[in-house]
Coordinates of C-alpha atoms and ligand atoms in Angstrom, one line a residue:
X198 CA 29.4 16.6 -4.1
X199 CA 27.1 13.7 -2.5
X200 CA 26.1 11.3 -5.8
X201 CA 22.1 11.8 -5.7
X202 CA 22.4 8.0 -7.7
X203 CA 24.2 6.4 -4.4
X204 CA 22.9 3.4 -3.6
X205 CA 21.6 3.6 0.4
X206 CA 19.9 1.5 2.9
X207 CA 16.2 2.5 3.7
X208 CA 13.6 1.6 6.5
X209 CA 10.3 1.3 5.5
X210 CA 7.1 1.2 8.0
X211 CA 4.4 -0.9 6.4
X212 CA 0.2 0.1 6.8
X213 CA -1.6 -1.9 8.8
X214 CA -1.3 -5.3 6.8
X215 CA 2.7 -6.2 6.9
X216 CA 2.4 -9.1 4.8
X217 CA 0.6 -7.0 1.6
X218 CA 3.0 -4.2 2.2
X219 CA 6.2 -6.5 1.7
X220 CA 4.3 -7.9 -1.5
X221 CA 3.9 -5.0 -2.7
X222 CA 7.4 -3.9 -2.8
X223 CA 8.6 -7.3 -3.6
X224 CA 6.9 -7.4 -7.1
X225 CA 7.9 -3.9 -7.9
X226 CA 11.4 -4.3 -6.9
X227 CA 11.7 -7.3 -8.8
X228 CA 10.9 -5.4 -12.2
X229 CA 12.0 -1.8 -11.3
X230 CA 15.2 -2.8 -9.2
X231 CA 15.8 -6.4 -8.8
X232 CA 19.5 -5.9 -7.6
X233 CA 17.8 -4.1 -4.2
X234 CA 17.8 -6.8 -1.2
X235 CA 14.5 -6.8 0.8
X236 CA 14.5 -7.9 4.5
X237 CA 11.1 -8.3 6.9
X238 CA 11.8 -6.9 10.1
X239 CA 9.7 -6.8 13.5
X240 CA 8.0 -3.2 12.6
X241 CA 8.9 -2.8 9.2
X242 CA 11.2 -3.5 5.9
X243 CA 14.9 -3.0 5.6
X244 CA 16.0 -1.6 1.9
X245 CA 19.0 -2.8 0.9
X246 CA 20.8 -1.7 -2.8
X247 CA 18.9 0.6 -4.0
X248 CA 19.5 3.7 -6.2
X249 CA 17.7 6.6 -4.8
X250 CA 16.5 7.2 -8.2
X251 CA 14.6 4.4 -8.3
X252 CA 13.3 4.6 -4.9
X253 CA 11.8 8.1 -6.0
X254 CA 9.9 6.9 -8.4
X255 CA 8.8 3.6 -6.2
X256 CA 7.9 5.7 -3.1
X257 CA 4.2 7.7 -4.5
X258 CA 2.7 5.0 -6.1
X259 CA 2.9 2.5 -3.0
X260 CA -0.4 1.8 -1.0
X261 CA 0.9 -0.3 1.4
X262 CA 3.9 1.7 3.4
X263 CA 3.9 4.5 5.4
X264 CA 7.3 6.2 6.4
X265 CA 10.6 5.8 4.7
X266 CA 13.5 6.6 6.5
X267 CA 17.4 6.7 5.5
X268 CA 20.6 5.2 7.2
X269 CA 22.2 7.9 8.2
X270 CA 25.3 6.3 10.4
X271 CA 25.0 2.3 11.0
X272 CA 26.9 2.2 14.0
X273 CA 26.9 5.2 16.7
X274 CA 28.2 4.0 20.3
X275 CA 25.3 5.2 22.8
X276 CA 27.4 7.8 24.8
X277 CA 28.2 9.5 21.2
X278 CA 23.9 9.5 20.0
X279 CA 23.4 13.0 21.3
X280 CA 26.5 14.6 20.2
X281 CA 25.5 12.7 16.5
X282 CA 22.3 13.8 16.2
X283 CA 22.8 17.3 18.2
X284 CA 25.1 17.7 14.7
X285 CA 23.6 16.4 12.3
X286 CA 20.1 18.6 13.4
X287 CA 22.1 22.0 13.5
X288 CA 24.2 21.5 10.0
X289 CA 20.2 21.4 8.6
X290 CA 22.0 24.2 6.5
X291 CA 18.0 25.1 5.1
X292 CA 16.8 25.8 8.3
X293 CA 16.9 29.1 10.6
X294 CA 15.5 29.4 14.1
X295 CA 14.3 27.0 16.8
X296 CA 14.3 22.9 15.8
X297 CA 11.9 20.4 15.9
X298 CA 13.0 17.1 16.9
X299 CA 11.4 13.7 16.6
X300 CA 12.5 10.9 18.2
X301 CA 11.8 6.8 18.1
X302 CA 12.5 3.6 18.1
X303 CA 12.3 1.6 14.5
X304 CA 12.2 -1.6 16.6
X305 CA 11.7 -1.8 20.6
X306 CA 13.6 0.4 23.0
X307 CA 12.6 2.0 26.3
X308 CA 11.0 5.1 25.9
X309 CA 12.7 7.1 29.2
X310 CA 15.9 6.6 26.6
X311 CA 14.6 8.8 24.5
X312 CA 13.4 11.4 27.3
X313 CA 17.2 11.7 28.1
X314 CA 18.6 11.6 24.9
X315 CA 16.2 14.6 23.8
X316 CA 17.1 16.7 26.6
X317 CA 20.6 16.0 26.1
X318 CA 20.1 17.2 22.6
X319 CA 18.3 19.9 23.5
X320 CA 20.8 21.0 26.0
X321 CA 23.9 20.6 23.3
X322 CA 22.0 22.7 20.4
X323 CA 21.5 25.8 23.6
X324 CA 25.3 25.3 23.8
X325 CA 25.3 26.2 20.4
X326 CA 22.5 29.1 20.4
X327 CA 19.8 27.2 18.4
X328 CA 16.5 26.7 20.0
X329 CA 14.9 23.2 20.1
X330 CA 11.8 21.5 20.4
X331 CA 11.7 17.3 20.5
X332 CA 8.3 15.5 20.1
X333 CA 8.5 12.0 21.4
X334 CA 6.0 8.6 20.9
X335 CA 3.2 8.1 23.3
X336 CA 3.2 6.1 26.2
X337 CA 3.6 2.8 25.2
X338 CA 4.2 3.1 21.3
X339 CA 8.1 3.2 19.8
X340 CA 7.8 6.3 17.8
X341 CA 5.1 9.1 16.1
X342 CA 2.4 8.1 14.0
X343 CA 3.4 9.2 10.8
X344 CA 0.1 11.6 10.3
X345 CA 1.7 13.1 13.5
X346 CA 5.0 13.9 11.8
X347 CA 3.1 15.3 9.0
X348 CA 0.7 17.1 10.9
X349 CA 3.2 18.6 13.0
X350 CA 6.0 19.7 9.9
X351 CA 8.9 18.0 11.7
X352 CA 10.6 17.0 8.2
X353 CA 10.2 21.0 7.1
X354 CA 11.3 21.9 10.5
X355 CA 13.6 19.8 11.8
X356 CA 14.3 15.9 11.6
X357 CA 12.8 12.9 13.0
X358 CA 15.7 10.7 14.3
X359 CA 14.8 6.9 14.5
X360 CA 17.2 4.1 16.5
X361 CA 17.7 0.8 16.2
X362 CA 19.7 -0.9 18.7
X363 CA 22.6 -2.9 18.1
X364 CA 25.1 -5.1 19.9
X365 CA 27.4 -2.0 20.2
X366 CA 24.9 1.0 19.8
X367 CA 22.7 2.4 17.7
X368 CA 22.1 2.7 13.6
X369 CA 20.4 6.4 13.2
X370 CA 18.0 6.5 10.8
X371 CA 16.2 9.8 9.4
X372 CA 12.8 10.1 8.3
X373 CA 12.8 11.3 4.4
X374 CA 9.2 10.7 3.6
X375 CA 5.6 10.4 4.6
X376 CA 2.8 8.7 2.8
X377 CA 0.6 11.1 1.2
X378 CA -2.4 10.0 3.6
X379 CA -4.7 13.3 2.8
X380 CA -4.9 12.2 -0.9
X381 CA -6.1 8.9 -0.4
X382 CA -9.0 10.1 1.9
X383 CA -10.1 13.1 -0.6
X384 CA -10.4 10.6 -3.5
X385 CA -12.1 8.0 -0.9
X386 CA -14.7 10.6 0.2
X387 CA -14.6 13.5 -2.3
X388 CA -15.9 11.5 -4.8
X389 CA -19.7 11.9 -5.9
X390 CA -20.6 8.2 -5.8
X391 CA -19.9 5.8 -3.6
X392 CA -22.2 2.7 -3.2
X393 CA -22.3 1.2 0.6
X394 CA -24.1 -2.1 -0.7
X395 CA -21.9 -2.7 -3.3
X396 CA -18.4 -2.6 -1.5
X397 CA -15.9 -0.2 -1.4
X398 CA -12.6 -1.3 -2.1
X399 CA -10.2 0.9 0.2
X400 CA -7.9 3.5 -2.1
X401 CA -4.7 1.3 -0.3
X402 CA -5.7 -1.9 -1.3
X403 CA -6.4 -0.8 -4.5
X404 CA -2.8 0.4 -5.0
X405 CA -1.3 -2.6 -3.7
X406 CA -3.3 -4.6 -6.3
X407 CA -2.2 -2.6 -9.4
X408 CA 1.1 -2.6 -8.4
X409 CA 1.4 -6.3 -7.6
X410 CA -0.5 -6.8 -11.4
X411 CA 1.9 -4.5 -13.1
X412 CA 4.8 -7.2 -14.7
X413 CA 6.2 -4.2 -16.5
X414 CA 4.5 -3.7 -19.5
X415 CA 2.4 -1.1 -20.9
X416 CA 0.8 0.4 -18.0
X417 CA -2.9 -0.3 -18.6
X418 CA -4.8 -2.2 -16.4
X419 CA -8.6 -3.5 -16.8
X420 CA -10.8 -4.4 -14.0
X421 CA -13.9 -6.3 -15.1
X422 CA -15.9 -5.7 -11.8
X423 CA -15.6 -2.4 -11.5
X424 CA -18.4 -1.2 -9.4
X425 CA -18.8 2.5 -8.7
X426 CA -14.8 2.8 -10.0
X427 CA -12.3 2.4 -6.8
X428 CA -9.8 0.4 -8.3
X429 CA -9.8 2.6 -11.5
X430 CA -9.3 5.8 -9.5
X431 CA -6.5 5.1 -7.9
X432 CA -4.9 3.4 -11.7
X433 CA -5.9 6.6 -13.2
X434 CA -4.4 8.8 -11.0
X435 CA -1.1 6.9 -11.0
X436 CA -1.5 7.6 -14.9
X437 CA -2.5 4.4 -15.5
X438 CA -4.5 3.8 -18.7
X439 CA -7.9 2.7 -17.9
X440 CA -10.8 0.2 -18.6
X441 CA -13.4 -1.3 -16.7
X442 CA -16.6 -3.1 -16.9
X443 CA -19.5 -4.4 -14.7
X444 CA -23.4 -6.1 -15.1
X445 CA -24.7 -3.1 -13.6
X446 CA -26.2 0.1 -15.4
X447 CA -26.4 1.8 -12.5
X448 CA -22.5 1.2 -11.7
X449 CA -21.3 2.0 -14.5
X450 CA -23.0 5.2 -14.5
X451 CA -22.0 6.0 -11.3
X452 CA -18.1 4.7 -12.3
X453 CA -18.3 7.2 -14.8
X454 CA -19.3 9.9 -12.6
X455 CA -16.4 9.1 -10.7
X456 CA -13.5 9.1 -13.2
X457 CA -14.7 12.5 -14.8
X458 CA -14.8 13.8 -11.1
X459 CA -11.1 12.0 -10.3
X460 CA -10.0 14.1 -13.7
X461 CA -11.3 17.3 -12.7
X462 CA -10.3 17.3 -9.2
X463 CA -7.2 16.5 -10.5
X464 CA -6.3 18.8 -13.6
X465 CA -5.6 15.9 -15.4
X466 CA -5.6 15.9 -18.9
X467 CA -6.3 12.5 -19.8
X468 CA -8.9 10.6 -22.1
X469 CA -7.1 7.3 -21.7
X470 CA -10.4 5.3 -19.4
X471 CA -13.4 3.0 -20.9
X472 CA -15.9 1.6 -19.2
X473 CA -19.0 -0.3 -20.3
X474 CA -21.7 -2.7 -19.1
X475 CA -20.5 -6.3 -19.4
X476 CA -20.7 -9.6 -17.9
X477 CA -17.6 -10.7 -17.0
X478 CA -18.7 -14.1 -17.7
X479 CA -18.6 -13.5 -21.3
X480 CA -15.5 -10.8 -21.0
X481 CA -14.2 -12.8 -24.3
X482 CA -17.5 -12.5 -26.5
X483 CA -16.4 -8.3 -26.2
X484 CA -13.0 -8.1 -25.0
X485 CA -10.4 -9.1 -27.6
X486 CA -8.0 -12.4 -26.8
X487 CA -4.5 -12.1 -25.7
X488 CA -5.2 -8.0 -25.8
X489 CA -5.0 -7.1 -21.8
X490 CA -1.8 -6.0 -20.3
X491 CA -3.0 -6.2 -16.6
X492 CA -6.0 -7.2 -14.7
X493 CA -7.1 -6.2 -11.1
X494 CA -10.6 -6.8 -9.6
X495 CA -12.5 -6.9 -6.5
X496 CA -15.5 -9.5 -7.8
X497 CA -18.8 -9.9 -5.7
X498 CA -18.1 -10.1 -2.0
X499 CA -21.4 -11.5 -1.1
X500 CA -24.1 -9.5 0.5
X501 CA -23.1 -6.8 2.7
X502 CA -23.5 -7.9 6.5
X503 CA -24.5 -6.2 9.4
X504 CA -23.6 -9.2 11.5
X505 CA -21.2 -12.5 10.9
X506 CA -23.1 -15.0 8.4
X507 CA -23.9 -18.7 10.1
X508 CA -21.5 -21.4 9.0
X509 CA -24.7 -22.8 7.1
X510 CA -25.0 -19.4 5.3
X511 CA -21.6 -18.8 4.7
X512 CA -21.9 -22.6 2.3
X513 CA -24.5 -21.5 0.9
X514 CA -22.3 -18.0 -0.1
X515 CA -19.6 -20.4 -1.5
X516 CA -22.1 -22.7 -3.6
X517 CA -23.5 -19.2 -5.0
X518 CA -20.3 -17.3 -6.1
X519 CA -18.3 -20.1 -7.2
X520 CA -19.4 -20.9 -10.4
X521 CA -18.7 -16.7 -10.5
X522 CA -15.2 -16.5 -9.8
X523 CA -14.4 -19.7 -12.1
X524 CA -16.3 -18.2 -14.7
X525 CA -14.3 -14.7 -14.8
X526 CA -11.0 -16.9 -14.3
X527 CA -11.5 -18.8 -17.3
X528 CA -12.7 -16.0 -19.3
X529 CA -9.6 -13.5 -17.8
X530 CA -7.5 -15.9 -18.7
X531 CA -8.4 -15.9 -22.5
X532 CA -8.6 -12.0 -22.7
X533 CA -5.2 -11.2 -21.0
X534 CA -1.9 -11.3 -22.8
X535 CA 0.3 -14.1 -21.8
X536 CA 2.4 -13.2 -18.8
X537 CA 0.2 -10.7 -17.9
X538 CA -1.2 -10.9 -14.1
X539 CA -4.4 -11.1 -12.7
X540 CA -4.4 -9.8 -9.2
X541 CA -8.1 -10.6 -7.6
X542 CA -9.6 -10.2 -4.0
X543 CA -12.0 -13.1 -2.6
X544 CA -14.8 -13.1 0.2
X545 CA -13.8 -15.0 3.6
X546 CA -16.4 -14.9 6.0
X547 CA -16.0 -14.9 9.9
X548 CA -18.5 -17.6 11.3
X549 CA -18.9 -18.7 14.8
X550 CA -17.4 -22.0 14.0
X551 CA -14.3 -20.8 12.0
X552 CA -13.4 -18.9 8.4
X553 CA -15.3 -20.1 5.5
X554 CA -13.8 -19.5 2.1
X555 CA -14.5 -19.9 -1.5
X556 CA -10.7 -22.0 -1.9
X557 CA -9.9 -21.4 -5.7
X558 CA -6.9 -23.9 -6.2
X559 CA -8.7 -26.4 -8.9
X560 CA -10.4 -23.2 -10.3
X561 CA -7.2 -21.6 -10.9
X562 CA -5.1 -24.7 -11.6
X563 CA -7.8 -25.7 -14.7
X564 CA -8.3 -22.1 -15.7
X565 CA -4.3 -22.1 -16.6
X566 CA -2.9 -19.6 -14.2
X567 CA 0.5 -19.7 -12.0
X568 CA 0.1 -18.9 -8.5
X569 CA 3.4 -15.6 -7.9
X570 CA 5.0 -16.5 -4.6
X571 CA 6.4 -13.5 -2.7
X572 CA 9.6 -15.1 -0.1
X573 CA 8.5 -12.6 2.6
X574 CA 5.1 -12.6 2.8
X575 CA 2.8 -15.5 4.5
X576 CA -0.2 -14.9 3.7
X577 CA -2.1 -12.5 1.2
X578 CA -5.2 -11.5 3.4
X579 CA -6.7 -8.2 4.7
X580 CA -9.0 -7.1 7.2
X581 CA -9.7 -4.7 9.4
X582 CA -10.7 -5.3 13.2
X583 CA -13.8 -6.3 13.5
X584 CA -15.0 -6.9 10.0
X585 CA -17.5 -9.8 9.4
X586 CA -16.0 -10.6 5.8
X587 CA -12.3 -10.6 5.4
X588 CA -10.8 -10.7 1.4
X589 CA -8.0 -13.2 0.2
X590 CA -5.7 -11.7 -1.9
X591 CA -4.7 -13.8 -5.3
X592 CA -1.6 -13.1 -7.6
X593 CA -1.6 -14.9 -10.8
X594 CA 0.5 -14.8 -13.8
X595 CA -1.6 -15.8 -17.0
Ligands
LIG899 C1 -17.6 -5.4 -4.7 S1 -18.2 -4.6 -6.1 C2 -16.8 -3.9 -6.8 C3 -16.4 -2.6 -6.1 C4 -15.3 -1.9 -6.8 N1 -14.0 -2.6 -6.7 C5 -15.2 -0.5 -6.3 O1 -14.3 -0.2 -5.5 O2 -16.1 0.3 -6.6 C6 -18.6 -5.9 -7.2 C7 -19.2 -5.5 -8.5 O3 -19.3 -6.7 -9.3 C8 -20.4 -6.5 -10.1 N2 -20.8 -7.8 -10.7 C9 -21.4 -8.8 -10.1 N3 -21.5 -9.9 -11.0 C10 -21.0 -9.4 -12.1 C11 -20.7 -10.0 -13.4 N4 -21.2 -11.3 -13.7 N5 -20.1 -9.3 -14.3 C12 -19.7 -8.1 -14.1 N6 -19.9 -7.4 -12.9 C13 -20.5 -8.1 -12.0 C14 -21.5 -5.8 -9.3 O4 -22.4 -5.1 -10.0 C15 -20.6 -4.9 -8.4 O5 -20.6 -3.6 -9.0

């Protein structure tokens, strides 16, 4: 019988933001499974080492990645791909009736490759009486979009297949999982509050920042800016134990709303989330010292934009929220336990004349944090196309 403990190699496609994705599973992986070997590829992550066990439990809590696939043979000479895959799709012992095949490339390839190789499939699976259907990438892409495999059922009914060309041939990978995409946008716009003005931190983002503050302790994380409650959603429904805080009324309130909404929509039955109205200037007059296992914020971004800020007014930004973030560092500092991590987003705004930043480095040096390096990753940023206010990512260790 197959050991369901055997330690396999995975391929992981990261979201949008490669670097936070390889972050993310960097700082897990080095608590939860530090013998696993991570490797940044072109399009994605290669898993090395890793008990499938522990990959379980890795895989739903990630924000950042969105298909995993399994090595399924690491060397297949071409001429032998659709007699491999024609065989491995038919001995899908839980399936009956017709197959769906998905095909693609996990690096580059050329996509009339994968025309021929599904018909030859196709062909070899009527030889054998079973019915196929293959669903290949669009012109110009290397494989499906992962909503399109889920969308379509091709892991219920069949097998995506994706190739990676080597000297000699081709490794085969298959597609095991899927990130659970419809969750994230039910909790995003299900929820009864949401605050434009204020800044929504996106549910993937969020994730990616409470895993990269979890060092492995108690899981309990507090977020002292905590707006209308996006971080904390996404900590809560990972089980996470709860607390948050903000200068608003009005957010906290509407926080609140949120979290007993999260709890409901979820049949949880959990009690374990505070929040309260606080300046997280003077987190340490309330907050007791040393007490906080983990820490994950999105502070003030700065007024929202409806177009890019001059250079002039992106200074003036900088001279206003400083004193802000080295405030809350010196006070998150004094609340959380030591070794704990503070994971915290920062404005950088798109001017005409170039990125203008708030640049932390004295404010973090004299507060008494540790930068965490990640080997992978170059830089901890995220944006989407177009936006006039991107966010730098800190990771510190208390
Ligand atoms: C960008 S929003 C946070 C959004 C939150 N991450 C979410 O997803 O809902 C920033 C929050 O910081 C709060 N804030 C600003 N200054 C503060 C201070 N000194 N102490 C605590 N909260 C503050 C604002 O009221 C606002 O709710």
């Amino acid at each position: 019988m197959e050991n369901e403990n055997m330690q396999k190699t995975y391929w992981i496609e990261s979201g949008h933001n490669p670097d936070l994705s390889a972050a993310e599973w960097e700082s897990l992986l080095s608590i939860y499974a530090p013998q696993a070997k991570l490797e940044r590829q072109d399009d994605g992550l290669l898993l090395d080492t890793i008990a499938s066990e522990a990959l379980d439990d890795l895989w739903p809590r990630l924000g950042g990645s969105i298909r995993l696939a399994e090595l399924i043979n690491g060397e297949v000479a071409t001429d032998q791909l659709a007699e491999f895959i024609s065989t491995d799709l038919s001995s899908l012992a839980e399936l009956t009736g017709k197959r769906l095949l998905g095909l693609g490339f996990t690096g580059s390839g050329k996509p009339h490759f994968l025309v021929e190789l599904a018909e030859k499939i196709k062909g070899m699976l009527k030889e054998k009486e079973i019915g196929c259907r293959f669903m290949l990438p669009k012109k110009g892409e290397h494989r499906l979009s992962s909503a399109t495999v889920g969308e379509a059922k091709i892991m219920e009914k069949g097998s995506e297949y994706l190739l990676l060309q080597t000297d000699t041939g081709f490794q085969v990978f298959r597609t095991l999982k899927i990130q659970d995409y419809k969750q994230f946008s039910e909790r995003d716009y299900g929820r009864p509050e949401r605050d434009m003005q204020r800044g929504m931190l996106p549910p993937k983002l969020a994730l990616i920042m409470i895993n990269l503050a979890d060092s492995g302790g108690e899981r309990h994380i507090y977020d002292p800016f905590c707006g209308v409650g996006g971080l904390l959603s996404e900590a809560l429904a990972l089980g996470w134990k709860v607390e948050g805080s903000d200068i608003s009324t009005k957010a906290i309130e509407d926080c609140r709303s949120n979290l007993i909404w999260l709890i409901r929509h979820m049949n949880m039955s959990t009690d374990t989330w505070q929040v309260r109205h606080l300046d997280a200037t003077k987190l340490s007059e309330s907050v007791e010292h040393c007490s906080v296992y983990s820490m994950a914020s999105e502070p003030d971004l700065g007024p929202a934009l409806s177009k890019k800020l001059t250079q002039v007014k992106a200074k003036e930004a900088v001279k206003r929220l400083k004193p802000l973030y080295a405030a809350f560092l010196g006070q998150a500092r004094i609340v959380l336990k030591p070794g704990a991590r503070l994971v915290f987003l920062a404005p950088v705004w798109h001017t005409d004349q170039g990125e203008v930043e708030l640049n932390l480095q004295r404010e973090i040096y004299l507060s008494g944090f540790s930068h965490i390096g990640f080997k992978t990753v170059k830089t901890m940023y995220y944006a989407r196309a177009g936006q006039k206010v991107g966010r730098r990512l800190y990771c510190l260790k208390a």
